[in-house]
């Protein structure tokens, strides 16, 4: 008797999948690691792994759209003479002129103004257009000190000392030569066309004790008027937040690994740092242990997409959230209407992340004048305002459903988790149980 | 001349008074007594005034200075004249780490020695050190001039961009992408001008050697990977 052995179905490795194979080939061909923008694309525990419980019998909900649910937030109440007062607890994260076009920066300012929130500068300094179009502007004080100017410090409404970024804790910026226009080169005091690798650490202080003195200097220069934020990448949030408080921060910004970047190594984006969800409770714990929760405000960023994400971050103890990538999408980034042009760049709408190449068809992450002209700052600003207002309505809707008349009254008890991982990270019970892994028995 | 004694008057009041000065002020001469190592003395000035600080100061003295002349009659702590925009800062004694860090303009003169990272990430400032400078000085220096009459420590000018470094003494080692360059007539002229501005009259420009960027790291090249 003969047996016919049918051929087995070709099977690709789950370790060496198509993406991994293509990356090995690309590295072998080009001799450079993959550099891209945006944030982590791998799936990690995120806000989707949490659910709000809502009110039924044991909690009493508020009437949607009729009973007031406040959203105001005040940032910088610890030392600053002039704290930041915002209508909504959703701010625009730091994104540089250089990385973004002037039109995009203007649109961010316009949108934020309409929604009653703040924008933030980025690596490269403050442009007159940006200051002019942003009612409340946070000035980032970065390791590179590109464009750093005491006049701009005094023009700012708050100062954000960037120690780390969620996409690359421990890493510096990478603005490659393609995007170094004459104006960007002048602002950064560097020759046109060279790769501009921003420093990963500040040049004139080396630790939290030094930082405390640095903050004193910034406060003295600005006559103690402006809140001082400290932004850290989400790697060791408990200890880093505690040290930021010790150094004298008015506000701490914790940026999780889903936070975006203009350009850095893919290996950094996907393999360094902790998920945003995992960063919040340790950060809040540090504030609580120091008796500083709600006295030093906490802003959480990194992959915030909608009102539910914002509500969950606030429920876990944040005072506000910050958005970067989502704001760019609201302006028009990765819009399917531009699919034909994305195809020409060997990508597709929704996946375009070669922001460092400066060829963004949407005119947002570019310094090419013709491309940048495509973005109408007025229309894009309107879109951002709409998006921010929708996020706020979503946030209020959830808060009312949980029985709260201020979004800051959301609390961990309003949440449960869908997975054990999320339950452990967020320190809320696994759905259907009272079990918080690591803190109580099943 | 206005006198402020920091043993009596708080630092905040000193800086507040100095910030209140405008371009047309008649209060152009200030004496600051008993700084006793305080940090952030005379920071953020923006008026053409002269401030004499009598004694040693801590971190960031004359930080982000514009227009003013600040003379420290003593030694200075880390970050002296950091991010200076214009004006003149003179330290009669020694200066600690990061002197003139990220400075964008003006002249910083250190009559004693400077510690490590002098002129780190400088962006247009001119720095003259009569004594020696420590390791990693002019790291990532972008623009401006660093003149050293004494010796330089390890890794001078590591990852340097377009700043010019002039050293009269020895250089322990050069950092990545930093090389010795020819002293052409224009460099002698530039150096002579800097020496004159700093009040140095006892040295010749021909005693100096010039260092700057080889410009090999300006755009990424995998074959330079061991230098990154």
XYZ file of C-alpha atoms in Angstrom:
670
model
C 0.000 0.000 0.000
C 1.364 3.420 -0.903
C 0.594 6.549 1.029
C 0.311 9.900 -0.597
C 1.742 12.592 1.637
C 0.050 15.854 0.790
C 2.375 18.846 1.072
C 2.075 20.773 4.313
C 0.835 24.326 4.215
C 3.742 26.800 4.161
C 4.069 28.219 7.631
C 5.852 31.412 8.592
C 7.528 31.837 11.904
C 5.695 33.803 14.545
C 9.079 35.054 15.693
C 10.412 35.906 12.247
C 7.157 37.363 10.937
C 6.927 39.394 7.717
C 7.604 42.690 9.447
C 10.653 41.333 11.251
C 12.035 39.821 8.058
C 11.575 43.065 6.180
C 13.326 44.988 8.938
C 16.326 42.646 8.859
C 16.569 43.087 5.097
C 16.212 46.849 5.374
C 18.955 47.075 8.016
C 21.247 44.895 5.925
C 20.699 47.057 2.881
C 20.836 50.551 4.390
C 23.212 50.232 7.353
C 21.069 52.340 9.671
C 18.476 51.494 12.254
C 14.906 52.325 11.384
C 13.995 55.844 12.344
C 10.395 56.974 12.439
C 7.913 59.187 14.169
C 4.672 58.495 16.031
C 4.561 56.275 19.105
C 4.628 52.604 19.997
C 2.556 50.464 17.653
C 2.785 47.176 19.486
C -0.192 46.172 21.596
C 0.348 46.699 25.306
C -2.159 46.996 28.172
C -4.013 50.249 27.649
C -7.076 52.153 28.741
C -9.277 49.874 26.620
C -8.567 47.196 29.217
C -10.512 49.187 31.808
C -14.247 49.773 32.026
C -16.307 52.269 33.967
C -18.902 50.733 36.240
C -21.436 53.541 35.959
C -24.089 54.222 38.572
C -27.079 52.018 39.317
C -28.356 51.465 42.853
C -25.300 51.928 44.980
C -24.313 55.088 43.076
C -26.597 57.847 41.850
C -25.948 59.238 38.348
C -26.289 62.868 37.292
C -28.686 63.910 34.581
C -26.868 64.033 31.264
C -26.585 67.543 29.747
C -28.684 69.033 32.562
C -26.748 68.643 35.770
C -23.463 70.475 35.670
C -20.263 68.500 35.475
C -17.325 70.852 35.725
C -14.115 70.389 33.761
C -11.951 73.322 34.843
C -8.447 72.612 35.994
C -5.858 74.822 37.673
C -2.231 73.850 37.153
C 0.664 75.214 39.158
C -0.892 76.028 42.521
C 2.175 75.090 44.555
C 4.545 78.042 44.083
C 3.642 80.029 40.975
C 2.168 83.510 41.355
C 0.098 82.927 38.213
C -1.186 79.361 37.912
C -2.577 78.115 34.603
C -6.372 78.047 34.485
C -7.882 75.890 31.741
C -11.486 75.183 30.814
C -10.750 71.545 30.111
C -8.261 69.033 31.543
C -6.923 68.111 28.108
C -3.806 69.966 26.959
C -1.732 69.901 23.784
C 1.653 68.237 24.262
C 4.973 69.721 23.196
C 5.683 69.441 19.486
C 8.415 71.548 17.945
C 8.443 73.998 15.116
C 10.883 72.135 12.947
C 9.204 68.859 13.496
C 5.872 70.501 12.598
C 5.202 73.167 10.007
C 4.378 76.721 11.050
C 0.845 76.127 9.743
C 0.432 73.108 12.002
C 1.703 75.030 15.013
C -0.719 77.846 14.256
C -3.579 75.380 13.911
C -2.753 73.814 17.268
C -2.866 77.234 18.866
C -6.141 78.163 17.219
C -7.799 74.896 18.187
C -6.557 74.996 21.750
C -7.754 78.594 22.176
C -11.243 77.717 20.987
C -11.421 74.788 23.376
C -9.949 76.732 26.290
C -6.725 74.867 26.786
C -2.965 75.250 26.401
C -0.413 74.363 23.772
C 3.254 73.614 24.302
C 6.359 74.517 22.324
C 9.011 71.885 21.614
C 12.662 71.386 20.806
C 13.701 74.439 18.828
C 12.284 77.403 20.635
C 9.216 79.602 20.438
C 8.076 81.190 17.177
C 6.227 84.519 17.081
C 3.405 82.785 15.200
C 3.059 80.219 17.945
C 3.018 82.769 20.742
C 0.618 84.882 18.743
C -1.866 82.104 18.167
C -1.746 80.428 21.579
C -3.569 82.121 24.401
C -1.921 79.828 26.932
C 1.514 78.608 25.901
C 3.832 76.317 27.841
C 7.511 76.800 26.939
C 9.544 73.630 26.905
C 13.028 73.823 28.417
C 14.842 70.946 26.771
C 18.282 69.357 27.032
C 19.312 70.706 23.624
C 18.377 74.277 24.590
C 17.850 74.927 20.890
C 16.400 78.405 20.541
C 16.453 78.937 24.305
C 15.887 82.602 25.067
C 15.107 84.330 28.375
C 12.751 86.720 26.564
C 10.676 83.730 25.492
C 10.780 82.328 29.010
C 9.213 85.552 30.176
C 6.622 85.470 27.380
C 5.496 81.954 28.314
C 2.615 81.140 30.611
C 4.406 78.148 32.108
C 7.776 76.438 31.749
C 8.036 72.701 31.152
C 11.451 71.220 31.943
C 11.679 68.159 29.739
C 13.688 65.446 31.430
C 12.316 62.562 29.408
C 9.769 61.614 26.786
C 7.575 58.515 26.759
C 8.652 57.409 23.299
C 12.305 57.456 24.296
C 13.131 57.731 28.012
C 16.870 58.288 28.161
C 17.092 59.288 24.515
C 17.429 62.596 22.742
C 15.702 64.026 19.708
C 16.596 63.254 16.115
C 15.715 65.909 13.597
C 17.386 64.666 10.448
C 18.941 66.838 7.806
C 16.033 66.603 5.393
C 13.939 68.877 7.599
C 16.565 71.492 8.423
C 15.386 74.491 6.473
C 17.156 77.843 6.666
C 14.785 79.002 9.379
C 15.082 75.830 11.463
C 18.873 75.911 11.107
C 18.993 79.520 12.263
C 16.739 78.861 15.245
C 18.959 75.972 16.337
C 22.326 77.644 15.616
C 23.390 74.720 13.449
C 24.292 74.355 9.775
C 21.513 73.621 7.326
C 21.113 70.011 6.283
C 22.984 68.243 9.077
C 21.378 65.650 11.333
C 20.446 67.358 14.585
C 20.662 64.934 17.437
C 19.374 66.679 20.525
C 21.114 65.853 23.778
C 19.513 63.227 25.991
C 20.324 65.061 29.204
C 20.570 68.667 30.277
C 24.016 70.183 29.857
C 24.197 72.099 33.118
C 22.748 69.855 35.777
C 23.182 66.208 36.529
C 20.580 65.135 39.068
C 17.584 66.127 41.168
C 19.614 68.196 43.622
C 21.014 70.227 40.742
C 17.556 70.438 39.199
C 16.213 71.997 42.373
C 18.776 74.768 41.985
C 18.041 75.047 38.263
C 14.373 75.578 39.055
C 15.343 78.294 41.522
C 17.238 80.034 38.717
C 14.274 79.797 36.317
C 11.948 81.112 39.002
C 14.276 83.985 39.810
C 14.560 84.910 36.130
C 10.779 84.908 35.724
C 10.051 86.465 39.129
C 8.275 83.352 40.425
C 5.293 84.032 38.169
C 5.105 80.909 36.047
C 4.331 77.312 36.983
C 7.262 74.961 36.490
C 6.301 71.608 34.960
C 8.705 68.666 34.911
C 8.094 66.126 32.154
C 9.414 62.613 32.590
C 9.294 59.520 30.426
C 7.300 56.699 31.986
C 10.045 54.392 33.119
C 10.333 54.585 36.927
C 7.346 56.797 37.683
C 7.234 56.352 41.467
C 10.809 57.444 42.065
C 10.961 59.991 39.262
C 7.761 61.731 40.368
C 8.978 61.788 43.975
C 12.242 63.382 42.881
C 10.442 65.862 40.640
C 8.347 66.936 43.620
C 11.475 67.178 45.753
C 13.114 69.317 43.068
C 10.228 71.766 43.326
C 7.880 70.973 40.442
C 4.519 72.691 40.390
C 3.247 70.139 37.871
C 4.597 66.724 36.871
C 3.955 65.358 33.385
C 4.281 61.588 33.031
C 4.504 60.424 29.427
C 3.936 56.700 28.886
C 5.476 54.548 26.176
C 2.626 55.164 23.745
C 3.671 58.802 23.663
C 4.688 60.067 20.253
C 7.896 61.476 18.898
C 8.960 63.354 15.819
C 11.665 60.852 15.006
C 13.682 58.286 16.849
C 14.840 54.727 16.553
C 12.028 52.171 16.172
C 13.832 49.961 18.674
C 13.563 52.770 21.229
C 9.910 53.492 20.554
C 8.849 49.896 20.941
C 11.227 48.586 23.597
C 11.969 51.306 26.161
C 9.596 52.586 28.812
C 6.364 51.399 30.367
C 2.799 51.559 29.073
C 0.942 54.693 30.075
C -1.576 52.651 32.046
C 1.213 51.183 34.166
C 2.640 54.606 35.008
C -0.329 56.365 36.535
C -0.853 54.614 39.847
C 2.833 54.639 40.846
C 2.962 58.334 39.975
C -0.149 59.045 42.042
C 1.191 56.863 44.842
C 4.350 58.956 44.975
C 2.297 62.130 45.261
C 0.069 60.616 47.929
C 3.020 59.319 49.941
C 4.475 62.809 49.939
C 1.122 64.393 50.826
C 1.244 66.296 47.537
C -1.581 64.719 45.517
C -3.684 67.554 44.030
C -1.124 70.047 45.369
C 1.424 69.171 42.708
C -0.742 68.485 39.668
C -0.206 65.389 37.527
C -0.627 65.419 33.758
C -0.654 62.057 32.004
C 0.128 61.610 28.320
C 0.926 58.833 25.903
C -1.740 57.399 23.633
C -4.731 59.389 24.917
C -7.372 59.150 22.178
C -10.820 59.995 23.474
C -12.879 61.108 26.430
C -12.890 57.606 27.893
C -9.086 57.488 27.979
C -9.056 60.906 29.624
C -11.722 59.863 32.138
C -9.782 56.729 33.059
C -6.559 58.673 33.557
C -8.379 61.169 35.772
C -10.097 58.374 37.699
C -6.698 56.866 38.431
C -5.575 60.163 39.918
C -4.351 62.459 37.130
C -5.379 66.121 37.123
C -5.218 66.454 33.350
C -4.133 64.616 30.233
C -2.127 65.766 27.259
C -2.459 64.778 23.613
C 0.043 64.918 20.770
C -0.496 62.278 18.106
C -4.278 62.518 18.430
C -4.091 66.274 17.936
C -2.136 65.781 14.709
C -4.740 63.316 13.484
C -7.433 65.864 14.254
C -5.561 68.413 12.136
C -5.515 65.981 9.219
C -2.520 63.717 9.708
C -2.809 60.309 7.976
C -6.128 61.264 6.396
C -7.458 58.568 3.989
C -8.255 61.350 1.507
C -4.511 61.471 0.840
C -4.210 57.729 0.225
C -2.836 58.082 -3.304
C -0.004 60.237 -2.005
C 0.747 57.933 0.875
C 1.002 55.089 -1.658
C 3.676 57.047 -3.499
C 5.638 57.078 -0.240
C 5.276 53.282 0.012
C 2.873 53.461 2.920
C -0.828 53.857 3.570
C -3.065 56.288 5.399
C -2.986 55.383 9.058
C 0.526 53.964 8.901
C 2.515 56.975 7.693
C 5.192 57.605 10.292
C 8.261 58.778 8.356
C 7.786 62.237 9.772
C 11.542 62.863 9.802
C 11.679 62.760 6.002
C 9.680 65.956 5.725
C 7.454 64.749 2.883
C 4.159 64.707 4.780
C 1.362 65.061 2.194
C -0.868 66.561 4.893
C 1.547 69.483 5.355
C 1.840 68.894 9.086
C 5.172 67.176 9.838
C 7.145 68.992 7.179
C 9.232 72.066 6.480
C 8.564 71.882 2.738
C 6.857 75.167 1.933
C 4.603 73.789 -0.805
C 3.432 70.872 1.337
C 2.959 73.042 4.409
C 0.782 75.432 2.395
C -1.717 72.610 1.988
C -2.730 72.875 5.619
C -5.273 75.583 6.261
C -4.567 76.604 9.880
C -8.034 78.054 10.353
C -9.872 74.952 9.182
C -7.431 72.590 10.908
C -7.732 74.618 14.094
C -11.510 74.302 13.924
C -11.163 70.538 13.536
C -8.925 70.339 16.588
C -11.356 72.432 18.610
C -14.215 70.153 17.601
C -12.223 67.116 18.613
C -11.239 68.584 21.979
C -14.829 69.534 22.682
C -16.056 66.057 21.771
C -13.446 64.542 24.080
C -14.645 66.836 26.837
C -18.288 65.904 26.272
C -17.344 62.232 26.409
C -15.419 62.816 29.610
C -18.342 64.670 31.193
C -20.819 62.020 30.061
C -18.836 59.299 31.787
C -18.327 61.376 34.917
C -22.046 62.107 35.185
C -22.864 58.443 34.661
C -20.587 57.678 37.599
C -22.376 60.290 39.685
C -19.767 63.054 39.697
C -20.278 66.798 39.260
C -16.603 67.450 38.504
C -14.385 65.275 36.381
C -11.784 65.372 39.142
C -14.178 63.442 41.358
C -13.739 60.340 39.219
C -11.937 57.720 41.295
C -10.455 54.222 40.989
C -13.630 52.782 42.532
C -15.433 53.774 39.326
C -13.348 51.274 37.356
C -12.848 47.584 36.816
C -10.385 45.771 34.582
C -10.920 43.301 31.777
C -7.571 41.593 32.181
C -5.415 40.573 35.092
C -2.567 42.627 33.670
C -4.647 45.779 33.522
C -6.072 45.104 36.974
C -2.577 44.831 38.386
C -1.284 47.930 36.590
C -4.260 50.151 37.316
C -4.801 48.667 40.779
C -8.522 48.221 40.201
C -10.481 44.966 40.578
C -10.711 42.438 37.800
C -14.235 42.669 36.369
C -16.723 40.485 38.247
C -14.425 40.138 41.243
C -13.068 42.198 44.089
C -9.552 41.026 43.269
C -6.789 43.544 42.687
C -3.711 41.507 41.834
C -0.916 42.148 44.264
C -3.044 43.918 46.825
C -5.849 41.553 47.817
C -6.904 37.905 47.680
C -9.333 36.643 45.079
C 26.338 103.206 43.364
C 23.640 100.949 44.795
C 24.747 98.389 47.368
C 22.860 95.268 48.350
C 24.111 93.130 51.207
C 22.807 89.593 50.785
C 23.467 88.971 54.466
C 20.577 91.381 55.074
C 18.563 91.557 51.849
C 16.967 88.403 50.385
C 18.162 87.157 46.983
C 14.649 87.678 45.617
C 14.863 91.389 46.361
C 18.243 91.660 44.654
C 17.021 90.042 41.449
C 13.744 91.945 41.592
C 15.634 95.241 41.807
C 17.946 94.291 38.958
C 15.035 93.130 36.774
C 13.294 96.443 37.290
C 16.153 98.297 35.572
C 15.599 99.499 32.041
C 17.923 100.642 29.265
C 17.838 104.288 30.322
C 18.450 103.677 34.016
C 20.737 105.937 36.029
C 21.457 103.091 38.470
C 24.202 101.632 36.344
C 26.622 100.496 39.080
C 25.723 97.865 41.678
C 27.673 96.251 44.472
C 26.499 92.939 45.907
C 28.031 92.000 49.242
C 28.176 88.696 51.090
C 26.928 86.352 48.347
C 28.312 83.478 50.449
C 27.838 80.902 47.725
C 24.183 81.699 47.056
C 22.713 80.319 43.851
C 21.100 82.300 41.039
C 22.733 85.618 41.928
C 22.073 88.343 39.317
C 20.262 86.037 36.891
C 18.102 87.129 33.981
C 19.458 90.694 33.781
C 18.456 92.771 30.758
C 19.919 96.247 31.134
C 23.328 97.844 30.441
C 24.446 97.946 34.066
C 27.515 96.718 35.937
C 27.125 94.452 38.929
C 30.110 93.688 41.157
C 29.591 90.588 43.275
C 32.072 90.568 46.139
C 32.707 86.998 47.175
C 32.057 83.461 45.957
C 28.772 82.544 44.307
C 26.969 79.214 43.868
C 25.188 77.831 40.815
C 24.092 79.806 37.772
C 25.415 83.251 38.654
C 24.553 85.686 35.821
C 22.519 82.990 34.089
C 20.847 84.102 30.830
C 22.455 87.518 31.108
C 21.600 90.166 28.494
C 23.452 93.469 28.191
C 24.793 93.568 31.743
C 28.368 93.260 32.994
C 28.619 90.995 36.000
C 31.986 90.768 37.749
C 32.435 88.092 40.385
C 35.248 88.998 42.759
C 35.681 85.420 43.891
C 35.020 81.970 42.514
C 31.826 80.791 40.868
C 29.816 77.581 41.077
C 28.401 75.429 38.270
C 26.600 76.936 35.308
C 28.061 80.438 35.535
C 26.609 82.650 32.771
C 24.694 79.698 31.339
C 22.778 80.577 28.196
C 24.137 84.139 28.249
C 22.686 86.169 25.384
C 24.944 89.247 25.425
C 26.953 91.404 27.813
C 30.009 90.395 29.776
C 30.647 88.173 32.773
C 34.021 88.054 34.497
C 34.996 85.579 37.197
C 38.122 86.715 39.010
C 38.659 83.308 40.594
C 37.883 79.786 39.349
C 34.643 78.545 37.829
C 33.047 75.166 38.382
C 31.400 72.870 35.808
C 29.401 73.990 32.763
C 30.666 77.578 32.692
C 29.029 79.336 29.755
C 26.887 76.299 28.923
C 24.636 76.872 25.889
C 25.646 80.545 25.824
C 24.410 82.334 22.734
C 26.352 85.599 22.856
C 28.438 87.953 24.953
C 31.820 87.353 26.560
C 32.629 85.194 29.572
C 36.095 85.657 31.070
C 37.363 83.277 33.739
C 40.606 84.534 35.185
C 41.334 81.334 37.083
C 40.612 77.757 36.011
C 37.373 76.311 34.684
C 36.193 72.825 35.548
C 34.740 70.163 33.250
C 32.256 70.852 30.474
C 33.232 74.477 30.063
C 31.333 75.795 27.056
C 29.203 72.686 26.720
C 26.735 73.080 23.853
C 27.834 76.706 23.377
C 25.787 78.483 20.710
C 27.612 81.718 19.937
C 29.162 82.857 23.199
C 32.862 83.765 23.449
C 34.639 82.259 26.453
C 38.173 83.049 27.560
C 39.825 81.078 30.354
C 43.191 82.279 31.643
C 43.895 78.996 33.430
C 43.026 75.407 32.560
C 39.749 73.758 31.562
C 38.504 70.315 32.563
C 37.390 67.286 30.607
C 34.595 67.260 28.030
C 34.821 70.980 27.514
C 33.013 72.314 24.437
C 31.060 69.050 24.167
C 28.581 69.447 21.275
C 29.688 73.076 20.930
C 27.675 74.598 18.119
C 28.990 78.102 17.591
C 31.214 80.743 19.192
C 34.800 80.734 20.413
C 36.547 79.134 23.386
C 40.018 80.490 24.181
C 42.142 78.692 26.782
C 45.462 80.092 27.875
C 46.282 77.037 29.981
C 45.720 73.324 29.324
C 42.613 71.396 28.273
C 41.499 68.073 29.776
C 40.279 64.903 28.116
C 37.908 64.755 25.166
C 38.080 68.412 24.185
C 35.399 69.337 21.667
C 33.704 65.951 21.636
C 31.013 65.878 18.904
C 31.730 69.506 18.159
C 29.799 71.402 15.497
C 30.959 74.825 14.286
C 32.535 76.383 17.416
C 36.224 77.350 17.291
C 38.583 76.279 20.064
C 41.956 77.956 20.700
C 44.283 76.391 23.266
C 47.711 77.723 24.239
C 48.725 74.836 26.501
C 48.416 71.088 26.095
C 45.296 69.131 25.180
C 45.057 65.835 27.015
C 42.887 64.303 24.299
C 40.433 65.305 21.610
C 36.852 64.035 21.567
C 35.001 62.391 18.715
C 35.139 64.339 15.451
C 37.376 67.072 16.908
C 40.645 67.734 15.077
C 43.448 70.258 15.100
C 43.056 72.820 12.344
C 45.307 75.296 10.657
C 45.660 78.768 12.178
C 45.082 80.974 9.165
C 45.421 84.791 9.211
C 41.715 85.238 9.854
C 41.992 83.042 12.942
C 44.919 85.056 14.267
C 42.884 88.211 13.727
C 39.833 86.730 15.442
C 41.893 85.503 18.374
C 43.698 88.822 18.744
C 40.351 90.570 18.904
C 39.074 88.167 21.566
C 42.209 88.570 23.664
C 41.922 92.333 23.452
C 38.251 92.292 24.432
C 39.129 90.140 27.429
C 41.934 92.495 28.426
C 44.686 89.939 27.830
C 47.802 91.709 26.614
C 50.606 89.379 27.642
C 50.271 86.547 25.104
C 50.769 86.186 21.345
C 48.231 84.539 19.070
C 50.929 82.382 17.533
C 51.197 80.555 20.861
C 47.780 79.003 20.263
C 46.580 75.969 18.338
C 43.131 75.786 16.824
C 40.679 72.871 17.067
C 37.355 72.312 15.388
C 35.040 69.816 13.766
C 36.116 67.255 11.191
C 32.438 67.272 10.176
C 32.416 63.521 9.708
C 29.506 62.975 12.094
C 27.217 65.624 10.631
C 25.168 63.052 8.772
C 24.778 59.470 9.904
C 27.126 56.918 8.378
C 27.178 53.331 9.658
C 30.912 53.135 9.043
C 31.377 55.771 11.760
C 29.319 53.726 14.222
C 32.195 53.372 16.680
C 32.333 57.155 17.004
C 28.665 57.591 17.937
